[in-house]
PDB file of C-alpha atoms in Angstrom:
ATOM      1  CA  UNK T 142     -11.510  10.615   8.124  1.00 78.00           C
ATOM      2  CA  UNK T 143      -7.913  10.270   6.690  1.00 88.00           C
ATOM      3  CA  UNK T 144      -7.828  10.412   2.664  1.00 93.00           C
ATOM      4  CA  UNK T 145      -5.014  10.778  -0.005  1.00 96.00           C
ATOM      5  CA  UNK T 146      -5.497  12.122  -3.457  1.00 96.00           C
ATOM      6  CA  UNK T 147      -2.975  11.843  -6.235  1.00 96.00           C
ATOM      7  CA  UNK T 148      -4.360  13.859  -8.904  1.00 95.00           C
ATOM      8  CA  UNK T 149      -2.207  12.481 -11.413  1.00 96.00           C
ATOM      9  CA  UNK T 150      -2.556   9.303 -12.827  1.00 94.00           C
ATOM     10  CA  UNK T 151      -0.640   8.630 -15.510  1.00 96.00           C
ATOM     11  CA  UNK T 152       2.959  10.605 -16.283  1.00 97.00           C
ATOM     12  CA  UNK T 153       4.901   9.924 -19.558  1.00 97.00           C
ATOM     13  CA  UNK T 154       8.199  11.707 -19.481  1.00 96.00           C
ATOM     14  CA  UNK T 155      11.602  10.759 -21.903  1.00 96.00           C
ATOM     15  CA  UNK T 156      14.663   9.390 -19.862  1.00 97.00           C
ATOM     16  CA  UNK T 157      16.432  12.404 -17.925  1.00 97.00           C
ATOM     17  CA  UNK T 158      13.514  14.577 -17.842  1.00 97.00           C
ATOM     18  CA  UNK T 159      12.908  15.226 -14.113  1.00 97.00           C
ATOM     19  CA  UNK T 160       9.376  14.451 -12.923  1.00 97.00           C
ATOM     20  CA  UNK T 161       7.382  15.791 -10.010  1.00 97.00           C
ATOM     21  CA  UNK T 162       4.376  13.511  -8.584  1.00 98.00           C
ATOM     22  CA  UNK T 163       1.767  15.704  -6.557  1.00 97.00           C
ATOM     23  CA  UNK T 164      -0.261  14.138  -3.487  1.00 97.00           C
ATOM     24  CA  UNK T 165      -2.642  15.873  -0.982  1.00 98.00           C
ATOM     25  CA  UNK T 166      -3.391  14.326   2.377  1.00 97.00           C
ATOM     26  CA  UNK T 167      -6.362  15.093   5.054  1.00 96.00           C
ATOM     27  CA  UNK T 168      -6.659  14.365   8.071  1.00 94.00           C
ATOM     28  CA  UNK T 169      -8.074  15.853  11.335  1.00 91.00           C
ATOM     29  CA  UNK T 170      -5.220  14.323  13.454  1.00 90.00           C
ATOM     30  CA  UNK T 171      -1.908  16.260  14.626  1.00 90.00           C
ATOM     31  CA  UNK T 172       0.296  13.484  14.630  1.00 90.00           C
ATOM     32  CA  UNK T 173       0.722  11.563  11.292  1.00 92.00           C
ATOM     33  CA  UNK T 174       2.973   9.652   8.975  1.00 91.00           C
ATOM     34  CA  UNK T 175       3.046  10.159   5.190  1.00 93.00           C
ATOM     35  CA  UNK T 176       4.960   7.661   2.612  1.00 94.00           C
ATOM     36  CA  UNK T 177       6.312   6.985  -0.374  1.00 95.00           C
ATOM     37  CA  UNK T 178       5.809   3.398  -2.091  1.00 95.00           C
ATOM     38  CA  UNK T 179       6.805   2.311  -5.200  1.00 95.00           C
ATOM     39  CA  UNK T 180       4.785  -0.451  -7.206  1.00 93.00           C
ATOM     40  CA  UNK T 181       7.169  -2.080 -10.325  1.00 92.00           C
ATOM     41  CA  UNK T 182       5.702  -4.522 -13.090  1.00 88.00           C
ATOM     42  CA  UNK T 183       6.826  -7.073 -10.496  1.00 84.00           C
ATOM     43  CA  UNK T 184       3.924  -6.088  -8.122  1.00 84.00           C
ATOM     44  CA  UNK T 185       5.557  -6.135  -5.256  1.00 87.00           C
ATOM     45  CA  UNK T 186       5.133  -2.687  -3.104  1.00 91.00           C
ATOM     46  CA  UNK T 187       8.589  -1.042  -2.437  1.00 91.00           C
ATOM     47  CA  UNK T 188       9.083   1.498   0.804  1.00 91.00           C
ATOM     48  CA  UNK T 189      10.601   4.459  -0.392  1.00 92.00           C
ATOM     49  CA  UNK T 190      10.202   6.532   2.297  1.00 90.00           C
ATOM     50  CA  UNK T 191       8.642   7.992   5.305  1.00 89.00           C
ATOM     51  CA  UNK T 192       8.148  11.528   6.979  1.00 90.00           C
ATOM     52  CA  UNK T 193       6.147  12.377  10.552  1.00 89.00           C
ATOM     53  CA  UNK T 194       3.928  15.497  10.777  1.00 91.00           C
ATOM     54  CA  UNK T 195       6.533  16.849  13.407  1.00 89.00           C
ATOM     55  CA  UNK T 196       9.472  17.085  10.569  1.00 85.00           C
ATOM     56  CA  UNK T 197       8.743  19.351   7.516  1.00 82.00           C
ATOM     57  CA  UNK T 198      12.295  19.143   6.244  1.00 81.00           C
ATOM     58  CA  UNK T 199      12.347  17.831   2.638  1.00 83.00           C
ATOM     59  CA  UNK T 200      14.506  15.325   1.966  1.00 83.00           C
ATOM     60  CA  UNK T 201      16.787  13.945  -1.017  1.00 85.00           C
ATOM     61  CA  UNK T 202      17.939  10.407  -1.745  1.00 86.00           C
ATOM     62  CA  UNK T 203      20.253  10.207  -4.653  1.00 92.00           C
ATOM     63  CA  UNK T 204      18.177  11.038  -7.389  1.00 93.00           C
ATOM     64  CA  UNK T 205      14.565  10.966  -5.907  1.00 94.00           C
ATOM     65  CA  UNK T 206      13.438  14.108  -3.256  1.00 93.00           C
ATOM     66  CA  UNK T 207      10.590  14.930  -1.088  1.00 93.00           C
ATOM     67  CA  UNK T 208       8.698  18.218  -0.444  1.00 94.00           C
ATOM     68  CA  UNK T 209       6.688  18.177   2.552  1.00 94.00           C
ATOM     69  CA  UNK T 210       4.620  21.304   2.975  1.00 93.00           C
ATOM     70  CA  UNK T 211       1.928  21.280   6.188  1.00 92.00           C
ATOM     71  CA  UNK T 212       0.278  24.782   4.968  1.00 92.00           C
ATOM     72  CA  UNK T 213      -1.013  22.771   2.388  1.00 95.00           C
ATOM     73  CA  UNK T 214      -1.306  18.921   3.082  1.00 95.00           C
ATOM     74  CA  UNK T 215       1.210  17.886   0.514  1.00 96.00           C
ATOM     75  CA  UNK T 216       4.141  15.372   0.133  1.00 96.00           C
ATOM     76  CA  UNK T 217       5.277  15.533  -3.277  1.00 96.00           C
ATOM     77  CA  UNK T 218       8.071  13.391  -5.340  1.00 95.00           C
ATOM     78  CA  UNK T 219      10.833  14.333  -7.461  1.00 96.00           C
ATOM     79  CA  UNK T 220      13.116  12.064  -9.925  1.00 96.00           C
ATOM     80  CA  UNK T 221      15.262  13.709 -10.921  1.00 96.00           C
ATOM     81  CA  UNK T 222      16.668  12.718 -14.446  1.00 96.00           C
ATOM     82  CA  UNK T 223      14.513   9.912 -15.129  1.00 96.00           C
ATOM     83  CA  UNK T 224      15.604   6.502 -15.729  1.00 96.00           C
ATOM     84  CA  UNK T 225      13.580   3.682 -17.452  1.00 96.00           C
ATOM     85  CA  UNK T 226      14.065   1.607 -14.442  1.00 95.00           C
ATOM     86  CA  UNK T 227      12.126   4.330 -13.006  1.00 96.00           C
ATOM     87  CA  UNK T 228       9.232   3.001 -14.348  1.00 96.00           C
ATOM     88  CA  UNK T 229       6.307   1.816 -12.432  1.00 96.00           C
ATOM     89  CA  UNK T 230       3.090   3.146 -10.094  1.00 95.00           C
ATOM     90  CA  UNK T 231       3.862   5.311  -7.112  1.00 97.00           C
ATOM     91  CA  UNK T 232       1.495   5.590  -4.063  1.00 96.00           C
ATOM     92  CA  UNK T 233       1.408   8.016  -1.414  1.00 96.00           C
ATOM     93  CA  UNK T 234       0.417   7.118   1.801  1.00 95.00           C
ATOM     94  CA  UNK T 235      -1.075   8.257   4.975  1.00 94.00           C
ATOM     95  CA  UNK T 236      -1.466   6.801   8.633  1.00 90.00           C
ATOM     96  CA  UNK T 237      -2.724   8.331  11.342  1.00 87.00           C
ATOM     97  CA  UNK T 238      -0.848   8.042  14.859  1.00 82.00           C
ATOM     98  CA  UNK T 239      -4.321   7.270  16.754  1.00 76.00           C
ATOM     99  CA  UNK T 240      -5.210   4.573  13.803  1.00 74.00           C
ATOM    100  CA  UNK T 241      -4.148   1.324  12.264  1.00 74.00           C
ATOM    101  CA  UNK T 242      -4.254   0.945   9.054  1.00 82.00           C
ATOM    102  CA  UNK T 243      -2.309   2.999   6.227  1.00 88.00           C
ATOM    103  CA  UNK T 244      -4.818   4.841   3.552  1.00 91.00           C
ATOM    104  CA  UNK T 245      -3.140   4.961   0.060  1.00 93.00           C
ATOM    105  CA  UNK T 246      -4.099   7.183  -2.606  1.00 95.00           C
ATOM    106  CA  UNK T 247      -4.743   6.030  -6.367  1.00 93.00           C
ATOM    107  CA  UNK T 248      -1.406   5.930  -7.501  1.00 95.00           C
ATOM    108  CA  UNK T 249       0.230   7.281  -9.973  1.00 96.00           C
ATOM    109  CA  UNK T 250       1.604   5.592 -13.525  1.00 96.00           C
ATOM    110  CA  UNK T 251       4.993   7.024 -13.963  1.00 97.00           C
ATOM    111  CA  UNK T 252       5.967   6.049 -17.806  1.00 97.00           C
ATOM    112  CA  UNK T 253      10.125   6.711 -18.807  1.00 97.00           C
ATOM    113  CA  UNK T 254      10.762   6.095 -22.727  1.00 96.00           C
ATOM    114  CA  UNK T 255      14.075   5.565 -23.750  1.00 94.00           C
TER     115      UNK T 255
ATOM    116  CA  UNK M1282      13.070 -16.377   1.890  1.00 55.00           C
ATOM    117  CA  UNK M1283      13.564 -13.311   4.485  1.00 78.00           C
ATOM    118  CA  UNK M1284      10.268 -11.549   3.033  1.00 91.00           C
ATOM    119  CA  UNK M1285       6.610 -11.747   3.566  1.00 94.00           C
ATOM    120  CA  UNK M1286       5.275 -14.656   1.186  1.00 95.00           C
ATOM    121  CA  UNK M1287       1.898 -15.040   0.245  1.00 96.00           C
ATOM    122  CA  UNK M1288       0.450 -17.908  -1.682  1.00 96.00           C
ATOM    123  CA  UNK M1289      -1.234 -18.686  -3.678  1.00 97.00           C
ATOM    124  CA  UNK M1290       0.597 -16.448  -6.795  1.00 95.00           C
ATOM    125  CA  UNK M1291      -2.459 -17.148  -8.912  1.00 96.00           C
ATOM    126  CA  UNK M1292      -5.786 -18.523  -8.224  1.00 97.00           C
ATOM    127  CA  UNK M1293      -8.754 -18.957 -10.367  1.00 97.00           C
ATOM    128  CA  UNK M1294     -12.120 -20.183  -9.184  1.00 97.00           C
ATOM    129  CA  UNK M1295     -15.955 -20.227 -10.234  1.00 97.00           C
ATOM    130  CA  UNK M1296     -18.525 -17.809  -8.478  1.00 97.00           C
ATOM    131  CA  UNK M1297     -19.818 -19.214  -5.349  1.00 97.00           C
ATOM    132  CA  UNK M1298     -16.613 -20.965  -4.490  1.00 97.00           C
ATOM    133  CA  UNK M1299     -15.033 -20.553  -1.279  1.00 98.00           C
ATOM    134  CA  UNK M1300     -11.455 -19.259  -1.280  1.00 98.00           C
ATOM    135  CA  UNK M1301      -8.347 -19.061   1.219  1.00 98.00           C
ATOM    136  CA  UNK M1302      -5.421 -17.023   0.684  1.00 98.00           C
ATOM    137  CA  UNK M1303      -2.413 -17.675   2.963  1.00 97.00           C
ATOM    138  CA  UNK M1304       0.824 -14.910   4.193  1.00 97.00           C
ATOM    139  CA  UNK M1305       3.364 -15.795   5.656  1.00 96.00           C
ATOM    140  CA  UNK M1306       5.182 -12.501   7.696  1.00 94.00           C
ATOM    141  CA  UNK M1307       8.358 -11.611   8.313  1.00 92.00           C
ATOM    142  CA  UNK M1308       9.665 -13.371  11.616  1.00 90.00           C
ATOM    143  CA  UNK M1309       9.383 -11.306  14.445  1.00 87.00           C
ATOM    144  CA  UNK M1310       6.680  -8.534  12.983  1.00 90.00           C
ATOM    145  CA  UNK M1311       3.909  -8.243  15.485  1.00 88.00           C
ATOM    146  CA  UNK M1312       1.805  -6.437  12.571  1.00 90.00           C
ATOM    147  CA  UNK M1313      -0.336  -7.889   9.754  1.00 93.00           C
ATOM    148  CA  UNK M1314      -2.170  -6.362   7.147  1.00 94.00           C
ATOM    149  CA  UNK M1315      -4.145  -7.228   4.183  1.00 97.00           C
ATOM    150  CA  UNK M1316      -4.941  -5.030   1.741  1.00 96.00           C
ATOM    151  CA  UNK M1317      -6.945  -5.526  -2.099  1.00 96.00           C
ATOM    152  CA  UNK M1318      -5.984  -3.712  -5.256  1.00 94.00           C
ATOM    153  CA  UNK M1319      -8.445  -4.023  -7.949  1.00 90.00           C
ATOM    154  CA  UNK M1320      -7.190  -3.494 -11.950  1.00 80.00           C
ATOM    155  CA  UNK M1321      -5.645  -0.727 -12.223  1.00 72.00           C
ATOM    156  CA  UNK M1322      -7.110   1.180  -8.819  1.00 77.00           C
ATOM    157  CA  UNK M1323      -5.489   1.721  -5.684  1.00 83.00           C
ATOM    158  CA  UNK M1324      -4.818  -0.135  -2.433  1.00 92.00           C
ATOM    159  CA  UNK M1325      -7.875  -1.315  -0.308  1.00 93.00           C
ATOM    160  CA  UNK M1326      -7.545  -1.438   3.442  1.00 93.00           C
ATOM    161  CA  UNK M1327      -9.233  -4.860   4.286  1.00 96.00           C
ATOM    162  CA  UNK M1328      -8.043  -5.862   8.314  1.00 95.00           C
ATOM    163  CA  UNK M1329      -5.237  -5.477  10.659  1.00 92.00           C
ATOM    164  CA  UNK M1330      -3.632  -7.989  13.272  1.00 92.00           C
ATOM    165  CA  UNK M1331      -1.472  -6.373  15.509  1.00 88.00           C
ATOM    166  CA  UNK M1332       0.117  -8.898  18.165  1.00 84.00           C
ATOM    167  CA  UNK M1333      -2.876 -10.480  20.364  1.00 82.00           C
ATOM    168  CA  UNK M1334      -4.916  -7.420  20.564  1.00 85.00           C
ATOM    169  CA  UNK M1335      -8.612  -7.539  18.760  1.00 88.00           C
ATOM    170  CA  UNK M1336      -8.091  -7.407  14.814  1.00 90.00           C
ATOM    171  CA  UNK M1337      -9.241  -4.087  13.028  1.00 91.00           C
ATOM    172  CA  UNK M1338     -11.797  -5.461  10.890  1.00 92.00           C
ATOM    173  CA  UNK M1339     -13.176  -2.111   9.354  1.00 91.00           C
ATOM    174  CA  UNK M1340     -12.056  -3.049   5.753  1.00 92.00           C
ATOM    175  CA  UNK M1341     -13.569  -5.983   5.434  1.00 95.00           C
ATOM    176  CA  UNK M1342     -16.198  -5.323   2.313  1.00 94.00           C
ATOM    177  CA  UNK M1343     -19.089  -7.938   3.529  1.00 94.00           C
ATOM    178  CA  UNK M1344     -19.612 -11.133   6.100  1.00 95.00           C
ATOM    179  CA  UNK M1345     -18.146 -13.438   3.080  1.00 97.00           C
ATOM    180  CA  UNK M1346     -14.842 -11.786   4.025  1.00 97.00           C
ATOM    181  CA  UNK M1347     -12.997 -13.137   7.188  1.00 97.00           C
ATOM    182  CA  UNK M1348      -9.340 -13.089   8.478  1.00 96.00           C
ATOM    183  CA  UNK M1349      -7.479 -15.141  11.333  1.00 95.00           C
ATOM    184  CA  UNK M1350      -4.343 -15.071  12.794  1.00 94.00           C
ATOM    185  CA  UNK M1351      -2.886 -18.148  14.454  1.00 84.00           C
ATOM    186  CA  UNK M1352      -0.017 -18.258  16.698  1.00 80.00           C
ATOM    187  CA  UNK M1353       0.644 -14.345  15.965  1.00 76.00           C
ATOM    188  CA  UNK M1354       2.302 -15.342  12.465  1.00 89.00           C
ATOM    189  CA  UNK M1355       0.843 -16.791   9.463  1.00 95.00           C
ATOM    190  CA  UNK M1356      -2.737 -15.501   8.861  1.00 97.00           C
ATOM    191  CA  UNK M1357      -5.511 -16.508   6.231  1.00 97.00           C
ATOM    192  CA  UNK M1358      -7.949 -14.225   4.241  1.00 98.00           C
ATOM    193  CA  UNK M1359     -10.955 -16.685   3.257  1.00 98.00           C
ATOM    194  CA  UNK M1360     -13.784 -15.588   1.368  1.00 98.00           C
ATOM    195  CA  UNK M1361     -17.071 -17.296   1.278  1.00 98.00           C
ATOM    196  CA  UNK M1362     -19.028 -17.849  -1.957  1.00 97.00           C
ATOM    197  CA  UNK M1363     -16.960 -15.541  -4.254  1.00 97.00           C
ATOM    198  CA  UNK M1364     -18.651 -12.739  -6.570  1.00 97.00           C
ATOM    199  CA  UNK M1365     -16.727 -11.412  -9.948  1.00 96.00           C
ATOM    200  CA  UNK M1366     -16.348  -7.941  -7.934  1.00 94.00           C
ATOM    201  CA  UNK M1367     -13.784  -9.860  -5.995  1.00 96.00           C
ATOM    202  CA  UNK M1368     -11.612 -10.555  -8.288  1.00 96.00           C
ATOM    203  CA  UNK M1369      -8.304  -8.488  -7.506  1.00 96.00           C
ATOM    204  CA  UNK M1370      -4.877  -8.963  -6.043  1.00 96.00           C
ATOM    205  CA  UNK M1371      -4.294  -9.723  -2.686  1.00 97.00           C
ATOM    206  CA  UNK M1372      -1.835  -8.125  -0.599  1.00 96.00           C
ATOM    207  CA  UNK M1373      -0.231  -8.859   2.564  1.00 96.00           C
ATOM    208  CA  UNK M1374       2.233  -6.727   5.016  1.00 94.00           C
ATOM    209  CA  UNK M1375       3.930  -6.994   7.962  1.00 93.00           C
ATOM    210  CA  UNK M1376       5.701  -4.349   9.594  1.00 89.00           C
ATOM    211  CA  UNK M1377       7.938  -4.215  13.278  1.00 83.00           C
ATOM    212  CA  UNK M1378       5.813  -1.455  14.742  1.00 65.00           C
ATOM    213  CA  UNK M1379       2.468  -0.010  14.969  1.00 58.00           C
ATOM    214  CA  UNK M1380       1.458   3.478  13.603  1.00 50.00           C
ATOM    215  CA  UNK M1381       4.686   4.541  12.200  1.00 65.00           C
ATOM    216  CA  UNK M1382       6.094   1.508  11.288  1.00 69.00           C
ATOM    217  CA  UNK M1383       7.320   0.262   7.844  1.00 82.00           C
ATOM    218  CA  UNK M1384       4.953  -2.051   5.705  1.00 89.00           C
ATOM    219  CA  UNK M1385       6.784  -5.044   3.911  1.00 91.00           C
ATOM    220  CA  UNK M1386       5.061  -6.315   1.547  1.00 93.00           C
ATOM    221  CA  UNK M1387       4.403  -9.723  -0.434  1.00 94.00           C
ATOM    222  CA  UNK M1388       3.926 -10.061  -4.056  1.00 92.00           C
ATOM    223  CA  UNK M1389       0.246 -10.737  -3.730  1.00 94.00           C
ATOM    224  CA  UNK M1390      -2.203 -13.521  -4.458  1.00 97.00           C
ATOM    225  CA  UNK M1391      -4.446 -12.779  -7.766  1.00 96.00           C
ATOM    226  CA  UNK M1392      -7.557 -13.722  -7.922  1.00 97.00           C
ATOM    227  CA  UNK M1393     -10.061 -14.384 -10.537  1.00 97.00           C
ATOM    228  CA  UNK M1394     -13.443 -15.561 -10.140  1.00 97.00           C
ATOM    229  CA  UNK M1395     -15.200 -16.987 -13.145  1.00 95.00           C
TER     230      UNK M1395
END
């Protein structure tokens, strides 16, 4: 069975501070797809990003950047230099190639104070 | 609008009442989901429509829960003589592809039951 923990679940950090958000995946299948989404007060679920089991190169985005490591079923998140903006619930996400649906872990509450 | 829209925003009803929530996908996305995020928690897989093939009902809490799809677009999440426990928001996505496709997602339909 396919699960995602995000250990963290709440993160208060000052603007500019850089801030790391930790997620562990399992799954028994070879061929997968983990994600990024980002939740604002809004509610509505933004797609950040998306990495296949097949590529373990880590990847940067302006100020956000993703470390995929296999050897031990993570997919963590970096902002870099905070922002207030930055604000808002982050979920990692897991689907398996051979399944539908996508599991999400618990989120986590990323707080930025001015 | 381009997006997936979901109505209603808000809707509050009395225990044993029967609900329907409505989504509207993106044009052209063979893919539904719906998906339930209680206070504060995480995102619930509920079902998954994915062009005419059977849905993926394995979310789906109880029998009071059901999902159709007409016409391979709009689709509506009705529940049968609501509890308190489901009170939560209700999301909808649509995505382009299957496994390791992109979720779009609506701004959800809260619901409260009395």
């Amino acid at each position: 069975a396919q699960k995602v923990t995000q250990a963290q679940t709440e993160i208060s950090v000052v603007e500019k501070e850089d801030v790391t958000l930790d997620c562990v995946y399992e799954t028994r299948d070879t061929t997968y797809y983990l994600f990024w989404y980002k939740q604002p007060p809004s509610g509505e679920l933004v797609f950040l990003i998306r990495r296949n089991s097949f590529d373990e190169q880590n990847e940067i985005s302006g100020r956000y950047s993703w470390n995929f490591q296999k050897s031990t079923s993570s997919f963590n998140f970096t902002i870099t230099a905070s922002q207030v903006v930055d604000s808002a619930v982050y979920f990692c996400a897991l689907r398996e190639a051979a399944g539908n649906k996508l599991t999400f872990g618990g989120g986590t509450r990323v707080l930025v104070k001015p | 609008g381009a997006g997936v829209s979901q109505s209603p925003s808000n809707k509050v009803t009395e225990k044993g009442k029967d609900v329907e929530l409505r989504c509207d996908p993106i044009s052209g996305h063979t893919a539904l989901y719906w998906y339930r995020q209680s206070l504060g928690q995480g995102l619930e897989f509920l079902i998954y429509f994915q062009g005419n093939s059977a849905p993926d009902k394995s979310g789906l809490p109880s029998d009071r829960f059901s999902a159709e799809r007409t016409g391979g677009s709009v689709s509506t999440l009705t529940i049968q003589r609501t509890q308190q426990e489901d009170s939560a928001v209700y999301l909808c996505a649509s995505s382009l592809e299957g496994a390791n496709g992109e979720l779009f997602f609506g701004e959800g339909s809260r619901l409260t039951v009395l």
